[in-house]
Coordinates of C-alpha atoms in Angstrom, one line a residue:
M1 CA 71.7 -48.7 -24.3
T2 CA 70.2 -46.3 -21.9
V3 CA 67.1 -47.5 -19.8
G4 CA 64.7 -45.3 -17.8
L5 CA 65.9 -41.9 -19.2
T6 CA 63.8 -39.7 -21.5
P7 CA 65.8 -38.4 -24.4
P8 CA 66.2 -34.7 -24.6
C9 CA 64.1 -32.8 -27.1
P10 CA 65.8 -32.2 -30.4
G11 CA 67.4 -28.8 -30.5
A12 CA 67.1 -28.2 -26.7
K13 CA 70.2 -27.0 -25.0
R14 CA 71.4 -28.4 -21.8
G15 CA 70.0 -26.3 -18.9
S16 CA 67.5 -24.5 -21.1
S17 CA 63.9 -23.9 -20.1
T18 CA 61.0 -25.8 -21.7
T19 CA 57.2 -25.1 -21.6
D20 CA 54.3 -27.4 -20.8
A21 CA 52.2 -27.5 -24.0
R22 CA 49.0 -28.2 -22.0
T23 CA 49.3 -25.6 -19.3
G24 CA 51.6 -23.0 -20.9
T25 CA 53.7 -22.9 -17.7
G26 CA 57.4 -22.9 -18.0
H27 CA 59.8 -25.0 -16.0
N28 CA 63.6 -25.2 -15.6
G29 CA 64.8 -28.5 -14.4
G30 CA 61.4 -29.3 -12.9
R31 CA 61.3 -26.0 -11.0
P32 CA 58.4 -23.5 -11.8
Q33 CA 59.3 -20.1 -13.0
A34 CA 58.5 -17.2 -10.7
R35 CA 55.5 -15.0 -11.8
R36 CA 56.3 -11.5 -12.7
F37 CA 54.6 -8.9 -10.6
S38 CA 53.3 -5.8 -12.4
L39 CA 51.8 -2.6 -11.1
E40 CA 50.3 -1.8 -14.4
E41 CA 46.9 -3.6 -13.9
P42 CA 46.1 -2.3 -10.3
V43 CA 47.2 1.2 -11.2
S44 CA 45.1 1.2 -14.4
E45 CA 42.1 -0.1 -12.4
L46 CA 42.6 2.6 -9.8
L47 CA 42.8 5.4 -12.4
R48 CA 39.6 4.1 -14.1
G49 CA 37.8 4.0 -10.8
Y50 CA 38.9 7.6 -10.0
G51 CA 37.8 8.7 -13.5
R52 CA 34.4 7.1 -13.1
R53 CA 33.8 8.8 -9.8
A54 CA 35.0 12.1 -11.0
L55 CA 32.8 11.9 -14.1
T56 CA 29.8 10.9 -12.0
S57 CA 30.2 14.0 -9.7
F58 CA 30.6 16.1 -12.8
V59 CA 27.4 14.9 -14.5
R60 CA 25.4 15.1 -11.3
G61 CA 26.6 18.6 -10.5
L62 CA 25.8 19.6 -14.0
V63 CA 22.3 18.1 -13.7
Q64 CA 21.6 20.2 -10.5
I65 CA 22.7 23.4 -12.3
V66 CA 20.6 22.7 -15.3
L67 CA 17.6 21.8 -13.2
A68 CA 17.9 24.9 -11.1
Y69 CA 18.0 27.4 -14.0
T70 CA 15.8 25.7 -16.6
V71 CA 13.1 24.3 -14.3
N72 CA 13.2 25.8 -10.7
L73 CA 13.5 29.4 -11.7
P74 CA 10.8 29.4 -14.4
L75 CA 8.5 27.4 -12.0
F76 CA 9.0 30.0 -9.2
I77 CA 8.1 32.8 -11.5
L78 CA 5.1 31.0 -12.8
A79 CA 3.9 30.1 -9.3
V80 CA 4.1 33.8 -8.2
L81 CA 2.2 34.9 -11.3
S82 CA -0.5 32.2 -10.8
L83 CA -1.0 33.3 -7.1
A84 CA -1.4 36.9 -8.4
F85 CA -4.0 35.8 -10.8
I86 CA -6.3 34.2 -8.2
P87 CA -8.5 37.3 -7.9
L88 CA -8.9 37.2 -11.6
G89 CA -10.1 33.6 -11.6
A90 CA -7.3 32.2 -13.7
G91 CA -5.2 31.5 -10.7
V92 CA -7.8 29.1 -9.3
V93 CA -7.0 26.7 -12.1
M94 CA -3.3 27.6 -12.5
V95 CA -2.1 27.4 -8.8
P96 CA -2.9 23.6 -8.3
M97 CA -1.4 22.8 -11.7
V98 CA 1.8 24.7 -11.0
F99 CA 2.2 23.5 -7.5
Q100 CA 1.6 19.9 -8.6
T101 CA 4.5 20.3 -11.1
I102 CA 6.7 21.7 -8.3
R103 CA 5.8 18.7 -6.2
S104 CA 6.9 16.4 -9.0
I105 CA 10.2 18.2 -9.3
A106 CA 10.6 18.0 -5.5
N107 CA 9.9 14.3 -5.5
Q108 CA 12.5 13.8 -8.2
Q109 CA 15.0 15.7 -6.0
R110 CA 14.1 13.5 -3.0
A111 CA 14.8 10.4 -5.2
W112 CA 18.2 11.9 -6.2
A113 CA 19.1 12.8 -2.6
A114 CA 18.5 9.2 -1.6
E115 CA 20.2 7.6 -4.6
W116 CA 23.2 9.9 -4.8
S117 CA 23.9 10.8 -1.2
G118 CA 21.9 8.4 1.0
V119 CA 19.8 11.2 2.4
K120 CA 16.2 10.1 2.7
I121 CA 13.5 12.8 2.5
P122 CA 10.0 11.6 3.3
V123 CA 7.1 13.0 1.3
P124 CA 5.1 15.4 3.6
Y125 CA 2.1 16.2 1.5
R126 CA -1.5 15.9 2.8
P127 CA -3.7 13.5 0.9
E128 CA -5.7 14.8 -2.0
P129 CA -9.4 15.8 -1.3
E130 CA -12.2 13.5 -2.4
G131 CA -13.7 16.1 -4.7
K132 CA -12.0 17.3 -7.8
G133 CA -13.6 20.8 -7.9
P134 CA -11.1 23.7 -8.7
F135 CA -11.8 25.5 -5.4
R136 CA -11.4 22.4 -3.4
R137 CA -8.0 21.6 -5.0
L138 CA -7.0 25.3 -4.6
G139 CA -7.7 25.1 -0.9
W140 CA -5.9 21.8 -0.6
V141 CA -2.7 23.3 -2.1
L142 CA -2.8 26.6 -0.3
T143 CA -3.5 25.1 3.2
D144 CA -0.7 22.6 3.0
P145 CA 2.4 24.0 4.6
A146 CA 4.5 21.7 2.5
S147 CA 3.4 23.7 -0.6
W148 CA 5.0 26.9 0.7
R149 CA 8.2 25.1 1.7
D150 CA 8.4 23.7 -1.8
L151 CA 8.0 27.2 -3.2
L152 CA 10.8 28.5 -1.0
W153 CA 13.0 25.6 -2.0
T154 CA 12.3 26.3 -5.7
L155 CA 13.7 29.9 -5.2
L156 CA 16.6 29.1 -2.9
N157 CA 17.7 26.1 -4.9
V158 CA 18.7 28.3 -7.8
P159 CA 21.8 30.0 -6.2
I160 CA 22.6 27.1 -3.9
A161 CA 22.5 24.5 -6.7
L162 CA 24.6 26.8 -8.8
V163 CA 27.4 27.1 -6.2
L164 CA 27.4 23.5 -5.1
G165 CA 26.9 22.2 -8.6
I166 CA 29.9 24.2 -9.9
L167 CA 32.0 22.9 -7.0
A168 CA 31.0 19.3 -7.7
A169 CA 31.2 19.5 -11.4
G170 CA 33.9 22.0 -11.9
M171 CA 36.8 20.6 -9.7
A172 CA 37.5 17.7 -12.0
L173 CA 37.1 19.8 -15.2
Y174 CA 39.2 22.6 -13.7
G175 CA 41.9 20.2 -12.7
L176 CA 42.0 18.5 -16.1
E177 CA 42.2 21.9 -17.8
G178 CA 45.2 22.7 -15.7
V179 CA 46.9 19.4 -16.6
F180 CA 46.1 19.0 -20.3
V181 CA 45.2 22.5 -21.7
A182 CA 47.0 25.3 -19.9
P183 CA 50.6 24.1 -20.0
W184 CA 50.5 23.2 -23.7
V185 CA 48.8 26.3 -24.8
A186 CA 51.3 28.3 -22.8
M187 CA 54.2 26.7 -24.7
V188 CA 52.8 27.5 -28.2
A189 CA 50.9 30.8 -27.8
D190 CA 50.1 33.6 -25.5
Y191 CA 47.8 32.3 -22.9
G192 CA 46.4 35.5 -21.5
W193 CA 43.1 34.2 -20.1
G194 CA 41.5 31.3 -18.3
P195 CA 41.0 30.1 -14.8
F196 CA 44.7 29.3 -14.4
W197 CA 47.3 32.1 -14.3
T198 CA 49.0 33.3 -17.5
L199 CA 51.6 30.7 -17.8
D200 CA 53.6 32.3 -20.5
D201 CA 54.9 34.7 -17.9
Y202 CA 56.2 31.9 -15.7
G203 CA 57.9 29.6 -18.2
V204 CA 58.7 26.1 -17.1
V205 CA 58.0 26.8 -13.4
G206 CA 54.5 27.9 -14.3
I207 CA 53.9 24.9 -16.5
V208 CA 55.0 22.5 -13.8
G209 CA 52.9 24.3 -11.2
S210 CA 49.9 24.2 -13.4
V211 CA 50.2 20.4 -13.9
V212 CA 50.7 19.8 -10.2
L213 CA 47.8 22.0 -9.2
G214 CA 45.5 20.5 -11.8
A215 CA 46.4 17.0 -10.8
G216 CA 45.7 17.8 -7.2
L217 CA 42.3 19.3 -8.0
T218 CA 41.4 16.4 -10.1
A219 CA 42.3 14.0 -7.3
A220 CA 40.4 16.1 -4.8
A221 CA 37.3 16.0 -7.0
V222 CA 36.8 12.3 -6.2
P223 CA 36.1 12.7 -2.5
L224 CA 34.9 16.3 -2.5
G225 CA 32.4 16.0 -5.4
P226 CA 30.1 13.6 -3.6
A227 CA 30.6 15.7 -0.4
F228 CA 29.3 18.8 -2.2
L229 CA 26.3 16.8 -3.6
K230 CA 25.5 15.6 0.0
V231 CA 25.6 19.2 1.3
H232 CA 23.0 20.0 -1.4
A233 CA 20.9 17.0 -0.4
L234 CA 21.0 18.1 3.2
F235 CA 19.8 21.6 2.1
C236 CA 16.9 20.0 0.2
Q237 CA 16.1 17.9 3.3
S238 CA 15.8 21.0 5.5
L239 CA 13.0 22.3 3.3
L240 CA 11.4 19.3 1.6
A241 CA 11.2 17.0 4.6
P242 CA 8.1 17.0 6.9
T243 CA 8.3 19.4 9.8
R244 CA 7.8 18.3 13.5
E245 CA 4.2 19.6 13.4
A246 CA 3.5 17.6 10.2
L247 CA 5.0 14.5 11.7
T248 CA 2.9 14.9 14.9
E249 CA -0.2 15.3 12.8
R250 CA 0.7 12.3 10.7
V251 CA 1.3 10.2 13.8
Q252 CA -2.0 11.2 15.3
R253 CA -3.8 10.4 12.0
L254 CA -2.1 7.0 11.8
T255 CA -3.0 6.3 15.5
E256 CA -6.6 7.0 14.7
T257 CA -6.6 4.8 11.5
R258 CA -4.8 2.0 13.4
S259 CA -7.6 2.1 16.1
E260 CA -10.2 1.9 13.3
T261 CA -8.4 -1.0 11.7
V262 CA -8.4 -2.9 15.0
D263 CA -12.2 -2.4 15.2
V264 CA -12.6 -3.5 11.6
S265 CA -10.5 -6.6 12.2
A266 CA -12.5 -7.5 15.2
A267 CA -15.7 -7.1 13.2
E268 CA -14.2 -9.2 10.4
L269 CA -13.3 -12.0 12.9
R270 CA -16.9 -12.0 14.2
R271 CA -18.2 -12.2 10.6
I272 CA -15.9 -15.2 9.9
E273 CA -17.0 -16.9 13.1
R274 CA -20.6 -16.3 12.2
D275 CA -20.1 -17.6 8.7
L276 CA -18.4 -20.7 10.0
H277 CA -21.1 -21.3 12.6
D278 CA -24.1 -20.8 10.2
G279 CA -22.6 -22.3 7.1
A280 CA -19.8 -24.9 7.0
Q281 CA -20.2 -26.0 10.7
A282 CA -23.9 -26.6 10.3
R283 CA -23.4 -28.6 7.1
L284 CA -20.6 -30.6 8.7
V285 CA -22.9 -31.4 11.7
A286 CA -25.7 -32.5 9.3
L287 CA -23.1 -34.5 7.3
S288 CA -22.0 -36.4 10.5
M289 CA -25.7 -37.1 11.4
N290 CA -26.5 -38.5 7.9
I291 CA -23.5 -40.7 7.9
G292 CA -24.5 -42.0 11.4
L293 CA -28.0 -42.8 10.3
A294 CA -26.7 -44.5 7.1
E295 CA -24.6 -46.7 9.3
E296 CA -27.6 -47.7 11.4
M297 CA -29.8 -48.4 8.4
M298 CA -27.3 -50.1 6.2
K299 CA -28.4 -53.6 7.4
H300 CA -32.2 -53.0 7.6
D301 CA -32.8 -50.5 4.7
P302 CA -29.9 -50.3 2.3
E303 CA -31.8 -48.2 -0.2
T304 CA -32.5 -45.4 2.4
A305 CA -28.9 -45.7 3.6
Q306 CA -27.7 -45.1 0.0
K307 CA -29.8 -42.0 -0.3
L308 CA -28.4 -40.7 3.0
L309 CA -24.9 -41.3 1.8
A310 CA -25.6 -39.4 -1.4
E311 CA -27.0 -36.5 0.6
A312 CA -23.9 -36.6 2.8
R313 CA -21.6 -36.5 -0.3
E314 CA -23.6 -33.5 -1.7
S315 CA -23.5 -31.8 1.6
S316 CA -19.7 -32.3 1.9
G317 CA -19.2 -30.7 -1.5
T318 CA -21.3 -27.7 -0.5
A319 CA -19.4 -27.4 2.8
L320 CA -16.1 -27.5 0.9
T321 CA -17.2 -24.8 -1.5
E322 CA -18.3 -22.6 1.4
L323 CA -14.9 -23.1 3.1
R324 CA -13.1 -22.3 -0.1
D325 CA -15.1 -19.1 -0.5
L326 CA -14.4 -18.2 3.1
V327 CA -10.7 -18.7 2.7
R328 CA -10.7 -16.7 -0.5
G329 CA -12.4 -13.9 1.4
I330 CA -9.7 -14.0 4.1
H331 CA -6.6 -14.3 1.8
P332 CA -6.9 -15.7 -1.7
P333 CA -4.4 -18.5 -2.4
V334 CA -3.6 -16.9 -5.8
L335 CA -2.5 -13.7 -4.0
A336 CA 0.1 -15.6 -2.0
E337 CA 1.3 -17.7 -5.0
R338 CA 1.4 -15.0 -7.8
G339 CA 1.3 -11.7 -6.0
L340 CA -0.9 -8.7 -6.6
D341 CA -0.3 -8.8 -10.3
G342 CA -1.5 -12.3 -10.9
A343 CA -4.3 -12.1 -8.4
V344 CA -5.8 -9.0 -9.9
R345 CA -5.6 -10.4 -13.4
A346 CA -7.3 -13.6 -12.3
L347 CA -10.0 -11.5 -10.6
A348 CA -10.6 -9.5 -13.8
L349 CA -11.2 -12.7 -15.8
T350 CA -14.1 -13.7 -13.5
L351 CA -16.1 -10.5 -14.1
P352 CA -19.0 -10.4 -16.4
L353 CA -17.7 -7.3 -18.3
P354 CA -14.4 -6.8 -20.1
V355 CA -11.7 -5.2 -18.0
D356 CA -8.5 -3.7 -19.6
V357 CA -5.7 -4.5 -17.2
Q358 CA -2.4 -2.7 -17.2
I359 CA 0.0 -3.7 -14.4
D360 CA 3.7 -2.6 -14.1
L361 CA 5.1 -3.9 -10.9
P362 CA 8.9 -4.7 -10.8
G363 CA 8.5 -6.6 -7.6
R364 CA 6.1 -7.6 -4.7
A365 CA 4.9 -5.5 -1.8
D366 CA 4.6 -6.8 1.8
A367 CA 1.8 -9.3 2.3
P368 CA -0.4 -7.0 4.3
V369 CA -0.1 -4.3 1.6
E370 CA -0.8 -6.7 -1.1
S371 CA -3.9 -8.0 0.7
A372 CA -5.3 -4.5 1.4
S373 CA -4.7 -3.5 -2.2
Y374 CA -6.3 -6.6 -3.6
F375 CA -9.4 -6.4 -1.6
A376 CA -9.7 -2.7 -2.3
V377 CA -9.5 -3.4 -6.0
A378 CA -12.0 -6.3 -5.7
E379 CA -14.5 -4.1 -3.8
I380 CA -14.3 -1.3 -6.4
L381 CA -14.7 -3.8 -9.3
A382 CA -17.7 -5.4 -7.5
N383 CA -19.3 -1.9 -7.2
V384 CA -18.7 -1.4 -11.0
V385 CA -20.5 -4.6 -11.8
K386 CA -23.4 -4.0 -9.3
H387 CA -24.1 -0.3 -9.6
S388 CA -22.5 1.4 -12.6
A389 CA -24.3 -0.2 -15.6
A390 CA -20.9 -0.1 -17.3
R391 CA -20.1 -1.9 -20.6
R392 CA -16.3 -2.0 -19.9
A393 CA -13.8 -1.1 -17.2
W394 CA -10.1 -0.4 -17.0
L395 CA -7.5 -1.0 -14.3
Q396 CA -4.0 0.4 -14.0
I397 CA -1.5 -0.5 -11.3
E398 CA 2.0 0.8 -11.1
H399 CA 4.7 1.6 -8.5
S400 CA 6.4 5.0 -8.7
G401 CA 8.1 7.3 -6.2
G402 CA 7.7 4.8 -3.4
R403 CA 4.0 4.6 -3.8
L404 CA 1.6 2.0 -5.2
L405 CA -0.8 3.7 -7.5
M406 CA -4.1 2.0 -8.5
I407 CA -6.6 3.6 -10.9
I408 CA -9.9 1.9 -11.7
G409 CA -12.4 3.4 -14.2
D410 CA -15.6 2.5 -16.0
D411 CA -17.9 3.9 -18.7
G412 CA -21.0 3.6 -16.6
T413 CA -23.6 6.2 -15.5
G414 CA -21.4 7.8 -12.8
G415 CA -22.8 9.6 -9.8
A416 CA -20.9 7.5 -7.2
D417 CA -20.7 9.1 -3.8
P418 CA -18.1 7.8 -1.3
A419 CA -20.1 9.2 1.6
A420 CA -23.3 7.4 0.6
G421 CA -22.2 3.8 1.1
S422 CA -20.4 1.8 3.7
G423 CA -18.4 0.0 1.1
M424 CA -16.4 3.0 0.0
R425 CA -15.8 4.1 3.6
G426 CA -14.6 0.5 4.4
I427 CA -12.1 0.8 1.5
E428 CA -10.9 4.2 2.9
R429 CA -10.4 2.7 6.3
R430 CA -8.5 -0.3 4.9
L431 CA -6.2 2.0 3.0
A432 CA -5.8 4.5 5.8
A433 CA -4.3 1.8 8.0
F434 CA -1.3 1.9 5.7
D435 CA -1.3 5.7 5.3
G436 CA -3.0 5.3 1.9
T437 CA -5.6 7.5 0.3
M438 CA -8.5 7.2 -2.1
A439 CA -10.0 9.8 -4.4
V440 CA -13.2 9.3 -6.5
T441 CA -14.3 11.3 -9.6
S442 CA -17.8 10.3 -10.7
P443 CA -19.8 13.1 -12.4
P444 CA -23.4 12.3 -13.5
G445 CA -23.2 10.4 -16.8
G446 CA -19.7 9.1 -16.1
P447 CA -17.1 8.1 -16.4
T448 CA -16.2 7.0 -12.8
V449 CA -12.5 7.0 -11.9
V450 CA -11.2 5.8 -8.5
T451 CA -7.6 6.5 -7.6
M452 CA -5.9 4.8 -4.7
E453 CA -2.4 5.3 -3.4
L454 CA -0.4 3.3 -0.8
P455 CA 3.2 4.2 0.3
C456 CA 5.2 1.0 0.1
A457 CA 8.4 -0.6 -1.1
L458 CA 8.7 -3.5 -3.5
S459 CA 11.0 -6.4 -3.1
S460 CA 13.3 -7.5 -5.9
P461 CA 11.7 -9.8 -8.5
K462 CA 14.8 -12.1 -8.0
I463 CA 13.7 -12.5 -4.4
S464 CA 10.0 -12.8 -5.2
P465 CA 9.7 -14.7 -8.5
S466 CA 5.9 -14.9 -8.0
S467 CA 5.6 -11.4 -9.2
E468 CA 5.3 -12.5 -12.8
T469 CA 2.3 -11.4 -14.7
G470 CA -0.7 -13.6 -15.0

């Protein structure tokens, strides 16, 4: 009788390996088996990565070529024709439309340069004029130096995008053709054309050379493709970025608006101090006096003391309401908690007329930008309620091209003049502190449309969960 020994598994040979049924690991005499090392997985992953990068360069280079010849070239021709038609009158309307389209294409190119090559190209355009007349818009376009640089870029981008796009897109395709097409065609038929030499004249040497050359070009396309795209982005930056004169003008304008903002902030602080002194502070002083009198009269005249305490309670509620209104005027709590989206939706629900709200914000802006945007929207909506005699209003807020766009309209009587009231000028100063602009269209009889823009970046909604819609 054997004690303390585990009997061998039936059918197992002495010295043979067994496998743990739970873990799937093998063992031989209690010793773990050595794992096999294979190059197949890392090599396969490396090849897939090379393929993705080469395909990305191919697609982006092809996009630049297609854009240059299907969009840039026709737009340049149309721009020249519209400029020629100015004396005939048609160009007065055509020029702003064509140049606005060119600006949209240039802005898309700026976005691609930043995303594909890490080359940031600031937007250099002057703000739109307040009026929407055709001659005012024509002068705005023609007097902006950035318009002429855009036009030059539209022309020069055609040959430059062709060359650099072919280099970025063609290297991988050219190399793959040399590896997979040229050798095999040469072996079965006369290959008397194509970018590679006529391999049927070189036999095996030519076929091997084609494969080696094609593989080398395909491998070189991975680092060189993005390099060619970056060269194109730097070319675009040289024409589409602000010039030194434009930057100097912008700095001067921002300096002036910052000075105005400081003055406005000082006036706002004085207003808050005055409201506290004349409102909540006076009520709190009266509250303290009433409570003191009630304490003195509690023993001798309880009925009068009860009246004084009731007045004190009512006064405390009024003071609390005034303090809440004051805080809401400084920075509404809903703005901090739910962001611009939720705050504007909550504001629209308090108005005495229906407001169609459409907001598409993938994240939250910085707190000062949100505050300026909220109070600008609140002031415009307050003007709609007070002065427009409108039955309904609409509000659209979105973020596109690095700018926060806010459009507010109503079906009222129109005739709003930004220069006539201090409210509109205050909104302009508030927006100008952030390099923002405001344009008003309000013909007699309506409708009135106010467009406000603020350059800003939005944080990720994962970082700012309070950006959910209200």
